[in-house]
Amino acid sequence: MGKILMGPKMLPYPRPTLLVGANVDDRPNFMTVAAGGAANVEPPMISVAIQHHRYTHKGIMQNLTFSVNVPSTDLVRETDYCGLVSGSKVDKVKVCQFNVFYGKLKNAPLIEQCPINLECKVVHILDLGSHSLFVGRVEEAHISESCLTGGKPDVNKIKALIYTADPDREYRAFGHVLAKAYSIGQELKARE
Amino acid sequence: MGKILMGPKMLPYPRPTLLVGANVDDRPNFMTVAAGGAANVEPPMISVAIQHHRYTHKGIMQNLTFSVNVPSTDLVRETDYCGLVSGSKVDKVKVCQFNVFYGKLKNAPLIEQCPINLECKVVHILDLGSHSLFVGRVEEAHISESCLTGGKPDVNKIKALIYTADPDREYRAFGHVLAKAYSIGQELKARE
């Protein structure tokens, strides 16, 4: 299998599509983020990477809190919009008709229409170059009742978006189940 | 839309399935990681979260380098296996029949069978509780020639895995395209 060198480059694996929220000058704002992921399990933490000049960056620095809202496939238009325009010029909440609510944290605005909402308190900020990496501890998680099955979150109902950048910049749905995790690998134990 | 409180919890959005590699006591080892993501764009950086007691953690601390290998759907069995057993007890490279190669960094082992291989130098380590968050600068990216279309990486050929934890722990394929990014949101501009 021939390999090609691409230089120093981040390459596509499933990237999330998240709506990161912050109050900026006391008003809720949201931006689309495809850089970040789970950062710790106990206590639960999440990282999001945001360019320094972004309006949401300003809000997170003001309050040291942010929210992570997971949009579903039916919010793909609103989600894309929140990555196209700046909250310094437009009231994205109004344009997207988001119903905003708050939980434990006063300055982490949450979007009712998104099936999952995480309230995060900043515990680390790394200035990495083009972006700040914010690591947030999840203080509370909210889920839409309609996205539970037997009291557990159900990805088939949440319908989160995947962001892909190569070759084209697109949003995708989750695909079919390939295998059970912590299970199919057992087959290789015979080779040990 | 009713919301349910879940307590402090990380909740499912697309999580990647990556094979993180490190030389441990001078021998290549790989573990499956679903926690991490893009951390910075310029220069390109990636984060991976790894429990302190893991064998790979030891290797990363020894050399301050690691690799991120993106497995494709046809490696789902090997990928799951690398999350089930410890390299302190089993030679995973042998069991999985991985062809290991090296690029620029001496101690960042790469898997030929994986379509994408990133060589990373550790630039930050955050001890977050159960996990260390390693932030690595991508020094070089390798891609299998067969996964390029017109010289660009093609997610349709890379066929990366998504990890989902709720309600069941599973690996999934990427699904259908929902919309073009940086495009469909334009429709909302009329509402501004």
GROMACS .gro file of C-alpha atoms in nm:
model
  384
    1MET     CA    1   0.000   0.000   0.000
    2GLY     CA    2   0.173   0.318  -0.117
    3LYS     CA    3   0.183   0.615   0.118
    4ILE     CA    4   0.194   0.981   0.023
    5LEU     CA    5   0.340   1.252   0.248
    6MET     CA    6   0.099   1.542   0.303
    7GLY     CA    7   0.319   1.760   0.525
    8PRO     CA    8   0.202   1.875   0.868
    9LYS     CA    9  -0.173   1.849   0.828
   10MET     CA   10  -0.474   1.750   1.031
   11LEU     CA   11  -0.661   1.490   0.839
   12PRO     CA   12  -1.023   1.389   0.837
   13TYR     CA   13  -1.159   1.145   1.087
   14PRO     CA   14  -1.506   1.191   1.227
   15ARG     CA   15  -1.518   1.552   1.340
   16PRO     CA   16  -1.814   1.672   1.541
   17THR     CA   17  -2.041   1.963   1.457
   18LEU     CA   18  -2.118   2.149   1.776
   19LEU     CA   19  -2.285   2.476   1.863
   20VAL     CA   20  -2.071   2.637   2.131
   21GLY     CA   21  -2.250   2.903   2.331
   22ALA     CA   22  -2.138   3.192   2.547
   23ASN     CA   23  -2.287   3.511   2.674
   24VAL     CA   24  -2.101   3.800   2.516
   25ASP     CA   25  -2.159   4.135   2.683
   26ASP     CA   26  -2.453   3.965   2.858
   27ARG     CA   27  -2.620   3.842   2.540
   28PRO     CA   28  -2.629   3.481   2.422
   29ASN     CA   29  -2.430   3.388   2.114
   30PHE     CA   30  -2.346   3.059   1.942
   31MET     CA   31  -2.082   2.949   1.695
   32THR     CA   32  -2.026   2.628   1.503
   33VAL     CA   33  -1.721   2.429   1.610
   34ALA     CA   34  -1.580   2.114   1.450
   35ALA     CA   35  -1.258   2.110   1.652
   36GLY     CA   36  -1.264   1.948   1.993
   37GLY     CA   37  -1.378   1.635   2.167
   38ALA     CA   38  -1.392   1.439   2.489
   39ALA     CA   39  -1.103   1.539   2.715
   40ASN     CA   40  -1.157   1.348   3.039
   41VAL     CA   41  -1.401   1.095   3.178
   42GLU     CA   42  -1.392   1.145   3.555
   43PRO     CA   43  -1.477   1.427   3.601
   44PRO     CA   44  -1.633   1.464   3.255
   45MET     CA   45  -1.455   1.728   3.046
   46ILE     CA   46  -1.470   1.849   2.689
   47SER     CA   47  -1.234   2.054   2.474
   48VAL     CA   48  -1.328   2.305   2.206
   49ALA     CA   49  -1.086   2.500   1.987
   50ILE     CA   50  -1.180   2.857   1.894
   51GLN     CA   51  -0.992   3.127   1.703
   52HIS     CA   52  -0.882   3.423   1.914
   53HIS     CA   53  -1.071   3.685   1.715
   54ARG     CA   54  -1.407   3.510   1.738
   55TYR     CA   55  -1.691   3.680   1.920
   56THR     CA   56  -1.763   3.363   2.120
   57HIS     CA   57  -1.400   3.361   2.236
   58LYS     CA   58  -1.458   3.702   2.389
   59GLY     CA   59  -1.765   3.575   2.574
   60ILE     CA   60  -1.590   3.268   2.712
   61MET     CA   61  -1.306   3.488   2.840
   62GLN     CA   62  -1.557   3.723   3.005
   63ASN     CA   63  -1.734   3.451   3.204
   64LEU     CA   64  -1.509   3.143   3.193
   65THR     CA   65  -1.812   2.935   3.107
   66PHE     CA   66  -1.945   2.798   2.779
   67SER     CA   67  -2.205   2.554   2.655
   68VAL     CA   68  -2.182   2.271   2.406
   69ASN     CA   69  -2.505   2.211   2.218
   70VAL     CA   70  -2.531   1.909   1.990
   71PRO     CA   71  -2.753   1.994   1.693
   72SER     CA   72  -2.953   1.727   1.514
   73THR     CA   73  -2.981   1.675   1.140
   74ASP     CA   74  -3.294   1.891   1.120
   75LEU     CA   75  -3.091   2.191   1.241
   76VAL     CA   76  -2.828   2.163   0.969
   77ARG     CA   77  -2.923   2.497   0.812
   78GLU     CA   78  -2.912   2.686   1.143
   79THR     CA   79  -2.589   2.510   1.239
   80ASP     CA   80  -2.417   2.610   0.918
   81TYR     CA   81  -2.543   2.966   0.953
   82CYS     CA   82  -2.383   2.998   1.298
   83GLY     CA   83  -2.047   2.926   1.136
   84LEU     CA   84  -2.095   3.178   0.855
   85VAL     CA   85  -2.166   3.498   1.042
   86SER     CA   86  -2.033   3.678   1.348
   87GLY     CA   87  -2.240   3.752   1.654
   88SER     CA   88  -2.078   4.094   1.660
   89LYS     CA   89  -2.288   4.184   1.357
   90VAL     CA   90  -2.599   3.967   1.376
   91ASP     CA   91  -2.825   3.834   1.648
   92LYS     CA   92  -2.793   3.465   1.560
   93VAL     CA   93  -3.046   3.361   1.825
   94LYS     CA   94  -3.312   3.571   1.656
   95VAL     CA   95  -3.225   3.468   1.300
   96CYS     CA   96  -3.213   3.097   1.393
   97GLN     CA   97  -3.520   3.125   1.616
   98PHE     CA   98  -3.340   2.943   1.896
   99ASN     CA   99  -3.522   2.913   2.226
  100VAL     CA  100  -3.246   2.990   2.476
  101PHE     CA  101  -3.254   2.868   2.835
  102TYR     CA  102  -3.007   2.850   3.125
  103GLY     CA  103  -2.930   2.578   3.375
  104LYS     CA  104  -2.684   2.589   3.666
  105LEU     CA  105  -2.442   2.834   3.507
  106LYS     CA  106  -2.563   3.188   3.456
  107ASN     CA  107  -2.359   3.259   3.144
  108ALA     CA  108  -2.375   2.933   2.949
  109PRO     CA  109  -2.673   2.974   2.715
  110LEU     CA  110  -2.843   2.652   2.599
  111ILE     CA  111  -3.051   2.586   2.287
  112GLU     CA  112  -3.378   2.408   2.354
  113GLN     CA  113  -3.402   2.274   1.998
  114CYS     CA  114  -3.069   2.089   2.031
  115PRO     CA  115  -3.116   1.740   2.175
  116ILE     CA  116  -2.809   1.769   2.402
  117ASN     CA  117  -2.684   2.066   2.602
  118LEU     CA  118  -2.375   2.062   2.819
  119GLU     CA  119  -2.296   2.338   3.068
  120CYS     CA  120  -1.920   2.377   3.101
  121LYS     CA  121  -1.689   2.562   3.338
  122VAL     CA  122  -1.346   2.647   3.193
  123VAL     CA  123  -1.065   2.463   3.375
  124HIS     CA  124  -0.780   2.516   3.126
  125ILE     CA  125  -0.705   2.750   2.837
  126LEU     CA  126  -0.416   2.666   2.604
  127ASP     CA  127  -0.307   2.921   2.347
  128LEU     CA  128  -0.194   2.691   2.067
  129GLY     CA  129  -0.144   2.935   1.779
  130SER     CA  130  -0.443   3.011   1.561
  131HIS     CA  131  -0.683   2.879   1.826
  132SER     CA  132  -0.736   2.872   2.201
  133LEU     CA  133  -0.815   2.526   2.331
  134PHE     CA  134  -1.073   2.558   2.606
  135VAL     CA  135  -1.107   2.259   2.835
  136GLY     CA  136  -1.439   2.268   3.019
  137ARG     CA  137  -1.572   2.057   3.302
  138VAL     CA  138  -1.930   1.950   3.235
  139GLU     CA  139  -2.134   2.080   3.528
  140GLU     CA  140  -2.467   1.959   3.397
  141ALA     CA  141  -2.599   1.777   3.092
  142HIS     CA  142  -2.949   1.823   2.954
  143ILE     CA  143  -3.114   1.594   2.703
  144SER     CA  144  -3.443   1.621   2.521
  145GLU     CA  145  -3.684   1.369   2.665
  146SER     CA  146  -3.770   1.250   2.316
  147CYS     CA  147  -3.409   1.135   2.264
  148LEU     CA  148  -3.408   0.881   2.545
  149THR     CA  149  -3.473   0.510   2.511
  150GLY     CA  150  -3.533   0.332   2.837
  151GLY     CA  151  -3.389   0.632   3.021
  152LYS     CA  152  -3.063   0.627   2.821
  153PRO     CA  153  -2.949   0.868   2.549
  154ASP     CA  154  -3.008   0.717   2.207
  155VAL     CA  155  -2.787   0.825   1.916
  156ASN     CA  156  -3.055   0.705   1.675
  157LYS     CA  157  -3.287   0.973   1.812
  158ILE     CA  158  -3.024   1.240   1.877
  159LYS     CA  159  -2.917   1.233   1.509
  160ALA     CA  160  -2.596   1.435   1.552
  161LEU     CA  161  -2.402   1.574   1.259
  162ILE     CA  162  -2.057   1.473   1.137
  163TYR     CA  163  -1.841   1.736   0.971
  164THR     CA  164  -1.617   1.626   0.687
  165ALA     CA  165  -1.372   1.853   0.511
  166ASP     CA  166  -1.216   1.636   0.240
  167PRO     CA  167  -1.263   1.637  -0.045
  168ASP     CA  168  -1.570   1.860   0.008
  169ARG     CA  169  -1.692   2.047   0.316
  170GLU     CA  170  -2.012   1.868   0.412
  171TYR     CA  171  -2.233   1.759   0.697
  172ARG     CA  172  -2.319   1.392   0.718
  173ALA     CA  173  -2.548   1.169   0.916
  174PHE     CA  174  -2.431   0.871   1.118
  175GLY     CA  175  -2.420   0.554   0.909
  176HIS     CA  176  -2.493   0.190   0.975
  177VAL     CA  177  -2.361  -0.013   1.266
  178LEU     CA  178  -2.046  -0.204   1.173
  179ALA     CA  179  -1.986  -0.401   1.490
  180LYS     CA  180  -2.033  -0.409   1.864
  181ALA     CA  181  -1.750  -0.242   2.053
  182TYR     CA  182  -1.566  -0.430   2.329
  183SER     CA  183  -1.685  -0.742   2.154
  184ILE     CA  184  -1.580  -0.807   1.792
  185GLY     CA  185  -1.212  -0.778   1.885
  186GLN     CA  186  -1.245  -1.084   2.109
  187GLU     CA  187  -1.218  -1.292   1.791
  188LEU     CA  188  -0.850  -1.206   1.772
  189LYS     CA  189  -0.774  -1.345   2.117
  190ALA     CA  190  -0.730  -1.685   1.958
  191ARG     CA  191  -0.416  -1.550   1.789
  192GLU     CA  192  -0.244  -1.446   2.112
  193MET     CA  193  -3.966   1.999   2.411
  194GLY     CA  194  -3.910   1.854   2.759
  195LYS     CA  195  -3.556   1.837   2.892
  196ILE     CA  196  -3.418   1.585   3.138
  197LEU     CA  197  -3.118   1.654   3.364
  198MET     CA  198  -2.849   1.386   3.337
  199GLY     CA  199  -2.599   1.525   3.589
  200PRO     CA  200  -2.238   1.597   3.492
  201LYS     CA  201  -2.197   1.367   3.193
  202MET     CA  202  -2.028   1.365   2.858
  203LEU     CA  203  -2.287   1.286   2.600
  204PRO     CA  204  -2.262   1.131   2.260
  205TYR     CA  205  -2.181   1.333   1.958
  206PRO     CA  206  -1.965   1.187   1.686
  207ARG     CA  207  -1.663   1.047   1.866
  208PRO     CA  208  -1.367   0.927   1.663
  209THR     CA  209  -1.210   0.583   1.678
  210LEU     CA  210  -0.834   0.625   1.659
  211LEU     CA  211  -0.536   0.397   1.705
  212VAL     CA  212  -0.284   0.593   1.907
  213GLY     CA  213   0.069   0.459   1.883
  214ALA     CA  214   0.380   0.495   2.094
  215ASN     CA  215   0.701   0.305   2.142
  216VAL     CA  216   0.703   0.163   2.493
  217ASP     CA  217   1.044   0.043   2.610
  218ASP     CA  218   1.149   0.068   2.244
  219ARG     CA  219   0.868  -0.151   2.108
  220PRO     CA  220   0.566  -0.027   1.912
  221ASN     CA  221   0.226  -0.042   2.079
  222PHE     CA  222  -0.119   0.087   1.986
  223MET     CA  223  -0.437   0.157   2.179
  224THR     CA  224  -0.788   0.252   2.075
  225VAL     CA  225  -0.892   0.604   2.169
  226ALA     CA  226  -1.236   0.766   2.127
  227ALA     CA  227  -1.155   1.077   2.330
  228GLY     CA  228  -0.983   1.363   2.155
  229GLY     CA  229  -1.005   1.574   1.844
  230ALA     CA  230  -0.867   1.863   1.647
  231ALA     CA  231  -0.700   2.113   1.883
  232ASN     CA  232  -0.549   2.378   1.658
  233VAL     CA  233  -0.532   2.460   1.289
  234GLU     CA  234  -0.212   2.660   1.244
  235PRO     CA  235   0.010   2.480   1.334
  236PRO     CA  236  -0.201   2.163   1.312
  237MET     CA  237  -0.250   1.997   1.651
  238ILE     CA  238  -0.453   1.711   1.788
  239SER     CA  239  -0.555   1.608   2.138
  240VAL     CA  240  -0.593   1.256   2.272
  241ALA     CA  241  -0.706   1.161   2.623
  242ILE     CA  242  -0.546   0.855   2.781
  243GLN     CA  243  -0.580   0.702   3.128
  244HIS     CA  244  -0.268   0.727   3.343
  245HIS     CA  245  -0.224   0.354   3.394
  246ARG     CA  246  -0.232   0.267   3.026
  247TYR     CA  247   0.076   0.115   2.867
  248THR     CA  248   0.063   0.366   2.580
  249HIS     CA  249   0.066   0.650   2.836
  250LYS     CA  250   0.399   0.518   2.960
  251GLY     CA  251   0.539   0.516   2.606
  252ILE     CA  252   0.425   0.871   2.531
  253MET     CA  253   0.587   0.992   2.853
  254GLN     CA  254   0.912   0.814   2.762
  255ASN     CA  255   0.947   0.978   2.421
  256LEU     CA  256   0.706   1.273   2.415
  257THR     CA  257   0.588   1.159   2.075
  258PHE     CA  258   0.284   0.963   1.961
  259SER     CA  259   0.106   0.872   1.642
  260VAL     CA  260  -0.260   0.893   1.546
  261ASN     CA  261  -0.366   0.626   1.300
  262VAL     CA  262  -0.715   0.643   1.151
  263PRO     CA  263  -0.845   0.289   1.093
  264SER     CA  264  -1.091   0.212   0.817
  265THR     CA  265  -1.406   0.003   0.845
  266ASP     CA  266  -1.222  -0.312   0.735
  267LEU     CA  267  -0.999  -0.286   1.045
  268VAL     CA  268  -1.288  -0.278   1.292
  269ARG     CA  269  -1.192  -0.611   1.449
  270GLU     CA  270  -0.826  -0.512   1.499
  271THR     CA  271  -0.930  -0.169   1.624
  272ASP     CA  272  -1.161  -0.314   1.885
  273TYR     CA  273  -0.897  -0.564   1.991
  274CYS     CA  274  -0.647  -0.284   2.060
  275GLY     CA  275  -0.893  -0.143   2.312
  276LEU     CA  276  -0.951  -0.476   2.485
  277VAL     CA  277  -0.601  -0.585   2.581
  278SER     CA  278  -0.289  -0.423   2.725
  279GLY     CA  279   0.040  -0.405   2.541
  280SER     CA  280   0.207  -0.494   2.868
  281LYS     CA  281   0.074  -0.846   2.824
  282VAL     CA  282   0.033  -0.899   2.451
  283ASP     CA  283   0.220  -0.796   2.138
  284LYS     CA  284  -0.073  -0.627   1.964
  285VAL     CA  285   0.129  -0.560   1.649
  286LYS     CA  286   0.183  -0.932   1.603
  287VAL     CA  287  -0.173  -1.033   1.685
  288CYS     CA  288  -0.321  -0.767   1.456
  289GLN     CA  289  -0.060  -0.830   1.185
  290PHE     CA  290   0.008  -0.459   1.157
  291ASN     CA  291   0.289  -0.352   0.926
  292VAL     CA  292   0.465  -0.085   1.131
  293PHE     CA  293   0.672   0.190   0.976
  294TYR     CA  294   0.830   0.515   1.094
  295GLY     CA  295   0.847   0.860   0.940
  296LYS     CA  296   1.022   1.170   1.074
  297LEU     CA  297   0.987   1.083   1.442
  298LYS     CA  298   1.181   0.785   1.569
  299ASN     CA  299   0.933   0.681   1.834
  300ALA     CA  300   0.596   0.737   1.671
  301PRO     CA  301   0.506   0.401   1.515
  302LEU     CA  302   0.267   0.410   1.217
  303ILE     CA  303   0.036   0.140   1.084
  304GLU     CA  304   0.059   0.086   0.711
  305GLN     CA  305  -0.290  -0.065   0.689
  306CYS     CA  306  -0.450   0.251   0.832
  307PRO     CA  307  -0.533   0.502   0.558
  308ILE     CA  308  -0.412   0.799   0.762
  309ASN     CA  309  -0.111   0.828   0.992
  310LEU     CA  310  -0.018   1.141   1.183
  311GLU     CA  311   0.319   1.180   1.355
  312CYS     CA  312   0.283   1.399   1.662
  313LYS     CA  313   0.520   1.572   1.900
  314VAL     CA  314   0.378   1.642   2.247
  315VAL     CA  315   0.347   2.015   2.317
  316HIS     CA  316   0.118   2.007   2.623
  317ILE     CA  317   0.012   1.751   2.882
  318LEU     CA  318  -0.284   1.827   3.107
  319ASP     CA  319  -0.359   1.598   3.399
  320LEU     CA  320  -0.739   1.625   3.410
  321GLY     CA  321  -0.829   1.350   3.656
  322SER     CA  322  -0.885   1.003   3.516
  323HIS     CA  323  -0.701   1.093   3.194
  324SER     CA  324  -0.403   1.288   3.069
  325LEU     CA  325  -0.486   1.509   2.775
  326PHE     CA  326  -0.193   1.504   2.533
  327VAL     CA  327  -0.182   1.784   2.279
  328GLY     CA  328   0.042   1.694   1.989
  329ARG     CA  329   0.169   1.899   1.700
  330VAL     CA  330   0.137   1.710   1.372
  331GLU     CA  331   0.487   1.692   1.228
  332GLU     CA  332   0.394   1.486   0.925
  333ALA     CA  333   0.081   1.328   0.782
  334HIS     CA  334   0.080   1.015   0.567
  335ILE     CA  335  -0.210   0.897   0.357
  336SER     CA  336  -0.258   0.581   0.158
  337GLU     CA  337  -0.238   0.664  -0.210
  338SER     CA  338  -0.559   0.471  -0.272
  339CYS     CA  339  -0.751   0.716  -0.048
  340LEU     CA  340  -0.682   1.023  -0.259
  341THR     CA  341  -0.912   1.170  -0.522
  342GLY     CA  342  -0.747   1.426  -0.746
  343GLY     CA  343  -0.463   1.456  -0.494
  344LYS     CA  344  -0.698   1.530  -0.202
  345PRO     CA  345  -0.793   1.304   0.088
  346ASP     CA  346  -1.133   1.149   0.027
  347VAL     CA  347  -1.347   1.046   0.325
  348ASN     CA  348  -1.543   0.814   0.098
  349LYS     CA  349  -1.227   0.609   0.048
  350ILE     CA  350  -1.079   0.655   0.397
  351LYS     CA  351  -1.392   0.502   0.554
  352ALA     CA  352  -1.316   0.605   0.912
  353LEU     CA  353  -1.508   0.470   1.210
  354ILE     CA  354  -1.742   0.654   1.444
  355TYR     CA  355  -1.767   0.538   1.803
  356THR     CA  356  -2.104   0.560   1.972
  357ALA     CA  357  -2.165   0.475   2.335
  358ASP     CA  358  -2.536   0.525   2.386
  359PRO     CA  359  -2.747   0.328   2.412
  360ASP     CA  360  -2.504   0.056   2.294
  361ARG     CA  361  -2.129   0.064   2.243
  362GLU     CA  362  -2.083   0.033   1.868
  363TYR     CA  363  -1.874   0.133   1.570
  364ARG     CA  364  -2.053   0.297   1.283
  365ALA     CA  365  -1.977   0.404   0.930
  366PHE     CA  366  -2.023   0.756   0.801
  367GLY     CA  367  -2.372   0.813   0.667
  368HIS     CA  368  -2.518   1.010   0.380
  369VAL     CA  369  -2.441   1.373   0.299
  370LEU     CA  370  -2.700   1.608   0.449
  371ALA     CA  371  -2.582   1.941   0.312
  372LYS     CA  372  -2.286   2.139   0.190
  373ALA     CA  373  -2.107   2.324   0.469
  374TYR     CA  374  -2.047   2.699   0.440
  375SER     CA  375  -2.337   2.698   0.200
  376ILE     CA  376  -2.680   2.580   0.321
  377GLY     CA  377  -2.676   2.836   0.603
  378GLN     CA  378  -2.675   3.117   0.349
  379GLU     CA  379  -3.049   3.061   0.313
  380LEU     CA  380  -3.100   3.217   0.656
  381LYS     CA  381  -2.932   3.542   0.558
  382ALA     CA  382  -3.266   3.664   0.425
  383ARG     CA  383  -3.390   3.671   0.785
  384GLU     CA  384  -3.117   3.906   0.911
   0.00000   0.00000   0.00000
